[in-house]
PDB file of C-alpha atoms in Angstrom:
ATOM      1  CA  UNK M 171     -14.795  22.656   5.420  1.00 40.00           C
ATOM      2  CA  UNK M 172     -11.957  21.858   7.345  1.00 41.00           C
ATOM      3  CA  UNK M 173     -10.750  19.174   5.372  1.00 44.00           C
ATOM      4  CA  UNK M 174      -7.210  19.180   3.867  1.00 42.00           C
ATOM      5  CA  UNK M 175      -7.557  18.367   0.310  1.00 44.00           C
ATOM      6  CA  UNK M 176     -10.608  17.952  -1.525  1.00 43.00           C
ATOM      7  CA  UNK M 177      -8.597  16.442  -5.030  1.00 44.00           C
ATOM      8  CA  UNK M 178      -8.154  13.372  -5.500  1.00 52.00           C
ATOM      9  CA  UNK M 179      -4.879  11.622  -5.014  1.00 61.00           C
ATOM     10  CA  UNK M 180      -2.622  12.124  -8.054  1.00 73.00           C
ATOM     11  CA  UNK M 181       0.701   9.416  -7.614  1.00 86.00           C
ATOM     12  CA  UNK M 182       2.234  10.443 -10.923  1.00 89.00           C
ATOM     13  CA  UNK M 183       4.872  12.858  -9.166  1.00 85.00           C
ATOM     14  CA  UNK M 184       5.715  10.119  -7.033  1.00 87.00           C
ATOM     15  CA  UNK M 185       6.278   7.324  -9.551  1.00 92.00           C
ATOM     16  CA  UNK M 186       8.840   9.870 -11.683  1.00 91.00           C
ATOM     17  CA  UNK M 187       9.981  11.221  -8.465  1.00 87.00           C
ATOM     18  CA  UNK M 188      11.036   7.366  -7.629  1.00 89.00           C
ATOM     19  CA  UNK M 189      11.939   6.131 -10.819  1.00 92.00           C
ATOM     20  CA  UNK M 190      14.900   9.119 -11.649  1.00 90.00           C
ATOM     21  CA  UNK M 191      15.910   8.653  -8.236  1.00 87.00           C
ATOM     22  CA  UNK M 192      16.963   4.750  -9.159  1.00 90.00           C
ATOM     23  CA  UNK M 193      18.060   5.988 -12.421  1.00 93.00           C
ATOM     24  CA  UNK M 194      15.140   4.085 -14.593  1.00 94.00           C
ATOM     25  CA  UNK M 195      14.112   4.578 -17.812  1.00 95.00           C
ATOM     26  CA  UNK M 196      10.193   3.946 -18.516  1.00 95.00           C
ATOM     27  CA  UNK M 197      11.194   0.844 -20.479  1.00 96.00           C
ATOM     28  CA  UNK M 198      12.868  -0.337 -17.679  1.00 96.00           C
ATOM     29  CA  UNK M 199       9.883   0.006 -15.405  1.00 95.00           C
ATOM     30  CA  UNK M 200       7.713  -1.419 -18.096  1.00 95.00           C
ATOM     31  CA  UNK M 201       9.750  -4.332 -18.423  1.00 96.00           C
ATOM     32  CA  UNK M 202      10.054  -4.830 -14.840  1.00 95.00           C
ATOM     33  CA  UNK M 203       6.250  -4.533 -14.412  1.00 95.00           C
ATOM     34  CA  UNK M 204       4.448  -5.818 -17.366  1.00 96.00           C
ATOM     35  CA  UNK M 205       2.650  -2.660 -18.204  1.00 96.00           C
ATOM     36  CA  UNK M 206       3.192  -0.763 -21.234  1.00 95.00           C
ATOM     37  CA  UNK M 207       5.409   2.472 -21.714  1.00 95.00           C
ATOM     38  CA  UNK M 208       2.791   4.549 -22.839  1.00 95.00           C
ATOM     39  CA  UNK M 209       0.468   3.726 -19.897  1.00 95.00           C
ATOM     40  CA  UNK M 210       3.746   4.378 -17.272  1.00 95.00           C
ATOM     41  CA  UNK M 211       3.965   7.609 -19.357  1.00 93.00           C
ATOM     42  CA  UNK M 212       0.441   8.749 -18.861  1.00 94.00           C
ATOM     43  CA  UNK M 213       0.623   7.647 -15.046  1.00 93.00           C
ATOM     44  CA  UNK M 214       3.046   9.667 -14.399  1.00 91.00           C
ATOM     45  CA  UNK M 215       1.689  12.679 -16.277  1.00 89.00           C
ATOM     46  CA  UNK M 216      -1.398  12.062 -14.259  1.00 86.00           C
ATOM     47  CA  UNK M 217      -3.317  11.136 -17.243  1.00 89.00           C
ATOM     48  CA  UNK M 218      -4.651   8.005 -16.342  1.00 89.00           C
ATOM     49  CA  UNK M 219      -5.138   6.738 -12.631  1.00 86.00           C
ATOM     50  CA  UNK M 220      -3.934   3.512 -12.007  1.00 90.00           C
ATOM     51  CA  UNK M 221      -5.724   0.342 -10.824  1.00 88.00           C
ATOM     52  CA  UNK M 222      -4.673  -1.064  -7.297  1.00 84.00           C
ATOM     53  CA  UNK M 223      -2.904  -3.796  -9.104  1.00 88.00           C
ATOM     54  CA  UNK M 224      -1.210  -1.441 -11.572  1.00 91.00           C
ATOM     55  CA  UNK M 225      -0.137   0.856  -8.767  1.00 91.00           C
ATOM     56  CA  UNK M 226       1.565  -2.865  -6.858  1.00 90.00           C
ATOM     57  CA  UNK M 227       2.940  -4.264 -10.139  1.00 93.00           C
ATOM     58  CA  UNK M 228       4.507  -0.951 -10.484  1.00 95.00           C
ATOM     59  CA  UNK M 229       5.874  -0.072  -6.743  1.00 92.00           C
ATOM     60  CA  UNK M 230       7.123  -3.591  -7.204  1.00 92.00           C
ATOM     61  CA  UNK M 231       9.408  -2.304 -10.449  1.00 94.00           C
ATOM     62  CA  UNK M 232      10.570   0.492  -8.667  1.00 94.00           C
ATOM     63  CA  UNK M 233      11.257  -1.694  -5.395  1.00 90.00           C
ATOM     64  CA  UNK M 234       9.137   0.590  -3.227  1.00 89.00           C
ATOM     65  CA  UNK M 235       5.285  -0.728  -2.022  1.00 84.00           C
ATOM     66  CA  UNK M 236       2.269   1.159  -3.284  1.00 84.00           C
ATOM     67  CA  UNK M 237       1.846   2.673   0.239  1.00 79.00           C
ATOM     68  CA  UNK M 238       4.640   4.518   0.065  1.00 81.00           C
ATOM     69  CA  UNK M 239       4.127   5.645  -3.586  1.00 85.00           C
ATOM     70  CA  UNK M 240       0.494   7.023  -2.370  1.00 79.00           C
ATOM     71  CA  UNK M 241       2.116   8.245   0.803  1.00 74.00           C
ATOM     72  CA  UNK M 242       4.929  10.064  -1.278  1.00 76.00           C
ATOM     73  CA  UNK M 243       2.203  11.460  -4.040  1.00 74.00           C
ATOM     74  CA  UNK M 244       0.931  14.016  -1.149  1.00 64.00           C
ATOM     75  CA  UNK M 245       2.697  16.189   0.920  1.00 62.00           C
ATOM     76  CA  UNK M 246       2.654  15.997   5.016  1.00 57.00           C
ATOM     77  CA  UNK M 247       0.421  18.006   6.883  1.00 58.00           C
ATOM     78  CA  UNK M 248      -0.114  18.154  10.480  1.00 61.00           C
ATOM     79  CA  UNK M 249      -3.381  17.847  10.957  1.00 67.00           C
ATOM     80  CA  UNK M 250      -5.769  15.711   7.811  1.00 67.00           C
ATOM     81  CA  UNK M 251      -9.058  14.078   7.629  1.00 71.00           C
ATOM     82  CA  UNK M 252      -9.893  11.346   5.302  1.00 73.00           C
ATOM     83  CA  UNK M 253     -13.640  11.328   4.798  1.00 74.00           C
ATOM     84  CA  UNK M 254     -14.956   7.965   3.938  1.00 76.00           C
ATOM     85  CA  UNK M 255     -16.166   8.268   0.317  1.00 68.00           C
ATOM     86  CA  UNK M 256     -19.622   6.277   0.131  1.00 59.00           C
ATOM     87  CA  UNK M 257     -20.866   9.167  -2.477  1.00 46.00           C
ATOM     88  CA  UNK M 258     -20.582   6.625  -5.670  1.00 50.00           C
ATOM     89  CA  UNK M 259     -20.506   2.676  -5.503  1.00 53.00           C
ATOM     90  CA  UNK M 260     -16.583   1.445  -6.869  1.00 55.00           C
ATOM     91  CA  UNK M 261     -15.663  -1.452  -7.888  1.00 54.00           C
ATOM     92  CA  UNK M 262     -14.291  -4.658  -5.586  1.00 66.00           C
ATOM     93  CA  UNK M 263     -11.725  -4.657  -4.820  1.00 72.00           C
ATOM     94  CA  UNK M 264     -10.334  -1.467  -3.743  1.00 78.00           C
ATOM     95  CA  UNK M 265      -7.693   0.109  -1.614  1.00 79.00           C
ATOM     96  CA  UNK M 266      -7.887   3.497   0.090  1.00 79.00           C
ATOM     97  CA  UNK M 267      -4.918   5.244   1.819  1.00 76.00           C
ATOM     98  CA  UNK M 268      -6.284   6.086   5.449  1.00 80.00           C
ATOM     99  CA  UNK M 269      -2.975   8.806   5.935  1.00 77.00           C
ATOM    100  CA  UNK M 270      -1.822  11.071   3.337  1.00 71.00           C
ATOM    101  CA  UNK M 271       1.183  12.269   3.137  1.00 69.00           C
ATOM    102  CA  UNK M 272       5.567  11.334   4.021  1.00 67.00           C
ATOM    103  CA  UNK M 273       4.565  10.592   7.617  1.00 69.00           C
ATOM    104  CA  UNK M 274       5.858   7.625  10.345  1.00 75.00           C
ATOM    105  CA  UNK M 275       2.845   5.653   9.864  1.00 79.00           C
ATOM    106  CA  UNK M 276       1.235   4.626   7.058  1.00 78.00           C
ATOM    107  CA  UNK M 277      -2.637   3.174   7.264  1.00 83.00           C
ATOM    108  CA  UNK M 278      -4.684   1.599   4.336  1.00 84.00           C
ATOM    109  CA  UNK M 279      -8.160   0.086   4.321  1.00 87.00           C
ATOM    110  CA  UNK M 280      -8.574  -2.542   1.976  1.00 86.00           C
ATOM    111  CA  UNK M 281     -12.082  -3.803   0.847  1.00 87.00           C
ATOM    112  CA  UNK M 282     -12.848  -6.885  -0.943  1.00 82.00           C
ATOM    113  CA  UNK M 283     -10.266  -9.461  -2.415  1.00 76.00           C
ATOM    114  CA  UNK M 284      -6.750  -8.770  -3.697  1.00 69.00           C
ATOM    115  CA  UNK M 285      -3.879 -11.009  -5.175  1.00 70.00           C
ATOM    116  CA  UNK M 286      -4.004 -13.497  -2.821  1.00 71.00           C
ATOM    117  CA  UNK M 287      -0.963 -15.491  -3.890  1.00 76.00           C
ATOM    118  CA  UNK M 288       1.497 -12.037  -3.567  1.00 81.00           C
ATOM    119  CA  UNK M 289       3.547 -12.116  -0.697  1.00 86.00           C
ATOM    120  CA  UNK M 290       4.274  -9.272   1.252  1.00 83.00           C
ATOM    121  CA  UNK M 291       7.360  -8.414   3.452  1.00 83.00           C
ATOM    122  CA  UNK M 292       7.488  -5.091   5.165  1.00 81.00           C
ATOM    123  CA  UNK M 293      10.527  -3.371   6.430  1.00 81.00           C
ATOM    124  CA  UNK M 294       9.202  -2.009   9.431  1.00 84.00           C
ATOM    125  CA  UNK M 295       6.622  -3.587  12.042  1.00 89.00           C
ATOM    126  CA  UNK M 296       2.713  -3.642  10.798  1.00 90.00           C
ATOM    127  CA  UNK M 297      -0.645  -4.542  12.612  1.00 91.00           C
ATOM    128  CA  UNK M 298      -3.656  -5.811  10.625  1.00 92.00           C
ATOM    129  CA  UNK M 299      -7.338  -5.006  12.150  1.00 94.00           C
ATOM    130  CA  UNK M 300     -10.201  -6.928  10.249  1.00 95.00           C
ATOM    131  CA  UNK M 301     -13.274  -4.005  10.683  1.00 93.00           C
ATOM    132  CA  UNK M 302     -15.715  -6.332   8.668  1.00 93.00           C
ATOM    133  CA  UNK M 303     -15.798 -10.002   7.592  1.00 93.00           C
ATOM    134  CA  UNK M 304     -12.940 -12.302   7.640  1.00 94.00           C
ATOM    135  CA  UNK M 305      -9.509 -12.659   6.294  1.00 93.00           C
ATOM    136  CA  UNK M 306      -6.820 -15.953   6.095  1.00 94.00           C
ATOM    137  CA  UNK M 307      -3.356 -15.050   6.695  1.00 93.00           C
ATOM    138  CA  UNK M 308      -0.344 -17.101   6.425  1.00 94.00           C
ATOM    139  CA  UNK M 309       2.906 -15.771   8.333  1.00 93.00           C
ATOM    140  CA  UNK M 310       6.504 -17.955   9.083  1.00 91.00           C
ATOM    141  CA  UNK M 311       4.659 -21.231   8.343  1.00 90.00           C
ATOM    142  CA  UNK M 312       1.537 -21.211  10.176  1.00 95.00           C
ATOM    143  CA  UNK M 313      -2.076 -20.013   8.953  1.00 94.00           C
ATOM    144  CA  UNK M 314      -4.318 -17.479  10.777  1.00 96.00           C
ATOM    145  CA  UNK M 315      -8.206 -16.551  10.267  1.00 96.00           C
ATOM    146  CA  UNK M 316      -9.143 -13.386  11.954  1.00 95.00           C
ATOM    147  CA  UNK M 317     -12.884 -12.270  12.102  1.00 95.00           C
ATOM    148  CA  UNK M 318     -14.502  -8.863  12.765  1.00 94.00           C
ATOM    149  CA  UNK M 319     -12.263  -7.065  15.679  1.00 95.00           C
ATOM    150  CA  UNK M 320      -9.291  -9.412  15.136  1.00 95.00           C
ATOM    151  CA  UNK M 321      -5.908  -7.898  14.836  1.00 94.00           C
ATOM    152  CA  UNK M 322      -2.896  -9.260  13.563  1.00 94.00           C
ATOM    153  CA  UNK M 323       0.556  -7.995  14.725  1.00 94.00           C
ATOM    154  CA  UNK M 324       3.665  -8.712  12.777  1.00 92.00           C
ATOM    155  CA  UNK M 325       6.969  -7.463  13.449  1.00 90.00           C
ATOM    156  CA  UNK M 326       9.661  -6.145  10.457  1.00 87.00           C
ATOM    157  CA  UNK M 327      10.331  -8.745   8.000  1.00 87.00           C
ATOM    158  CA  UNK M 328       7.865 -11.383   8.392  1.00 91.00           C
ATOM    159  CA  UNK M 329       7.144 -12.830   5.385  1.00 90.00           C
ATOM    160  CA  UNK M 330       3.203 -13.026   4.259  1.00 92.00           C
ATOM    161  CA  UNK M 331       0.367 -13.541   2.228  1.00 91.00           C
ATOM    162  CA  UNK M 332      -3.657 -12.750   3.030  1.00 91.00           C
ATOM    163  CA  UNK M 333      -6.717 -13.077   1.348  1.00 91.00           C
ATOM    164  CA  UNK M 334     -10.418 -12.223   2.692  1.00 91.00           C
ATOM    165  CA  UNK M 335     -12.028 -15.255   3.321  1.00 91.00           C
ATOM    166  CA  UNK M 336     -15.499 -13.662   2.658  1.00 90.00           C
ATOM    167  CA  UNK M 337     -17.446 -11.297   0.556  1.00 84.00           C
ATOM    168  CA  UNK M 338     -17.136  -7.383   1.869  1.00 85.00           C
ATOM    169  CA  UNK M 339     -14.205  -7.948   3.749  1.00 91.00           C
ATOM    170  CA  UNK M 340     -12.600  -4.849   4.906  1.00 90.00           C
ATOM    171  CA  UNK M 341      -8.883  -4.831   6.367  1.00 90.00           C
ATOM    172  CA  UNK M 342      -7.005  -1.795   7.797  1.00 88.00           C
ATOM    173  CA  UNK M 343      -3.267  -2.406   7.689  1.00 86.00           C
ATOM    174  CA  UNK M 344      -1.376   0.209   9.693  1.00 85.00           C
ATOM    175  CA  UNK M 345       2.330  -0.187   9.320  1.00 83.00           C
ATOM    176  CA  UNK M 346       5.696   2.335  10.744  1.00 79.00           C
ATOM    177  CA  UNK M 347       6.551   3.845   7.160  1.00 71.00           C
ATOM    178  CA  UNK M 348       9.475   2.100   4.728  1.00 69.00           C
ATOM    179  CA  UNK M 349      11.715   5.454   5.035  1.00 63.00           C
ATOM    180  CA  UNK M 350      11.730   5.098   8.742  1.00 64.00           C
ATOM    181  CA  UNK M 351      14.562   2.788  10.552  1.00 64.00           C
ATOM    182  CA  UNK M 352      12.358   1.652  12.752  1.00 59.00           C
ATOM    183  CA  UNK M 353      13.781  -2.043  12.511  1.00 53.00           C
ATOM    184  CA  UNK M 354      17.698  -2.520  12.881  1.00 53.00           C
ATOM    185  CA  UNK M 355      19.031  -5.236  10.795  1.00 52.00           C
ATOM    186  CA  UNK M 356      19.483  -8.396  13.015  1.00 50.00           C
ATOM    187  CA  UNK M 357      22.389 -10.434  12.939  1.00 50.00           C
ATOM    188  CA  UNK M 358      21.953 -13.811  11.253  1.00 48.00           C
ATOM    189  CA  UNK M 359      22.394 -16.999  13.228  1.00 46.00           C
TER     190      UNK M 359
END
């Protein structure tokens, strides 16, 4: 009671939405992302649910992250809980979108391991908080390891990779969303 939604997050809308908007054909995408035409198809028929590394590999085709392709699969609302799901055990590792919906700020919780040689660069300013374990980050040349409570700031731009740095790691990125103009382009030197 009182929650918002009670279905699961469906980003198929979102990936066609995104795709006709940059004029794309599913071969295109599928190209662009390694994944197969029929699987883009049934993604975006909400057919099949895709993996956290489908969802990147494909927000990376359509030049968009997968934050803002979960964040643009639900509508806005003014007022949403999240409810931690410990009902079932899933799989490591595993990202879960802490805000639904087109809002300013965008929050995820990621658990476990990712890709840790993919390098991320954000439009907008993002802060990293490290609820459990530990995580390595490298950002403009220099390396980082953050423990439990540690948080990471880094401003629109910054070029970076992370990767947990022990078992059950849990990291809650909250960043100012990609449609915002939150950052104004600085002149180069």
């Amino acid at each position: 009671m009182g929650d918002h939604k009670e279905q699961p997050l469906r980003v198929g809308a979102a990936v066609r939405r995104r795709r006709r908007a940059l004029e794309l054909t599913l071969a295109v995408v599928a190209a662009r992302s390694g994944l197969s035409v029929p699987f883009l198809s049934q993604i975006e028929n909400d057919r099949a649910r895709p993996s956290t590394s489908s969802l990147e590999k494909v927000a990376d085709a359509l030049r968009t992250t997968a934050v803002e392709l979960l964040a643009a699969a639900d509508p806005a609302c003014s007022v949403d809980v999240v409810r931690a799901d410990g009902t079932e055990p899933r799989p490591q590792p595993r990202t879960r979108s802490l805000v639904r919906g087109h809002h300013q700020m965008h929050a995820s919780e990621f658990t476990g391991d990712h890709d840790a040689g993919r390098e991320f660069q954000y439009r907008n300013d993002q802060l990293m908080y490290v609820a459990d374990g530990a995580v390595e980050i490298e950002a403009e040349g220099r390396a980082y390891r953050l423990g439990r409570g540690d948080t990471l700031y880094l401003t629109g731009g910054v070029r970076h990779r992370w990767r947990a740095a022990e078992s059950d790691t849990r990291v809650v990125v909250v960043a100012v969303a990609e449609h915002i103009e939150a950052v104004r382009d600085r002149p180069r030197r």
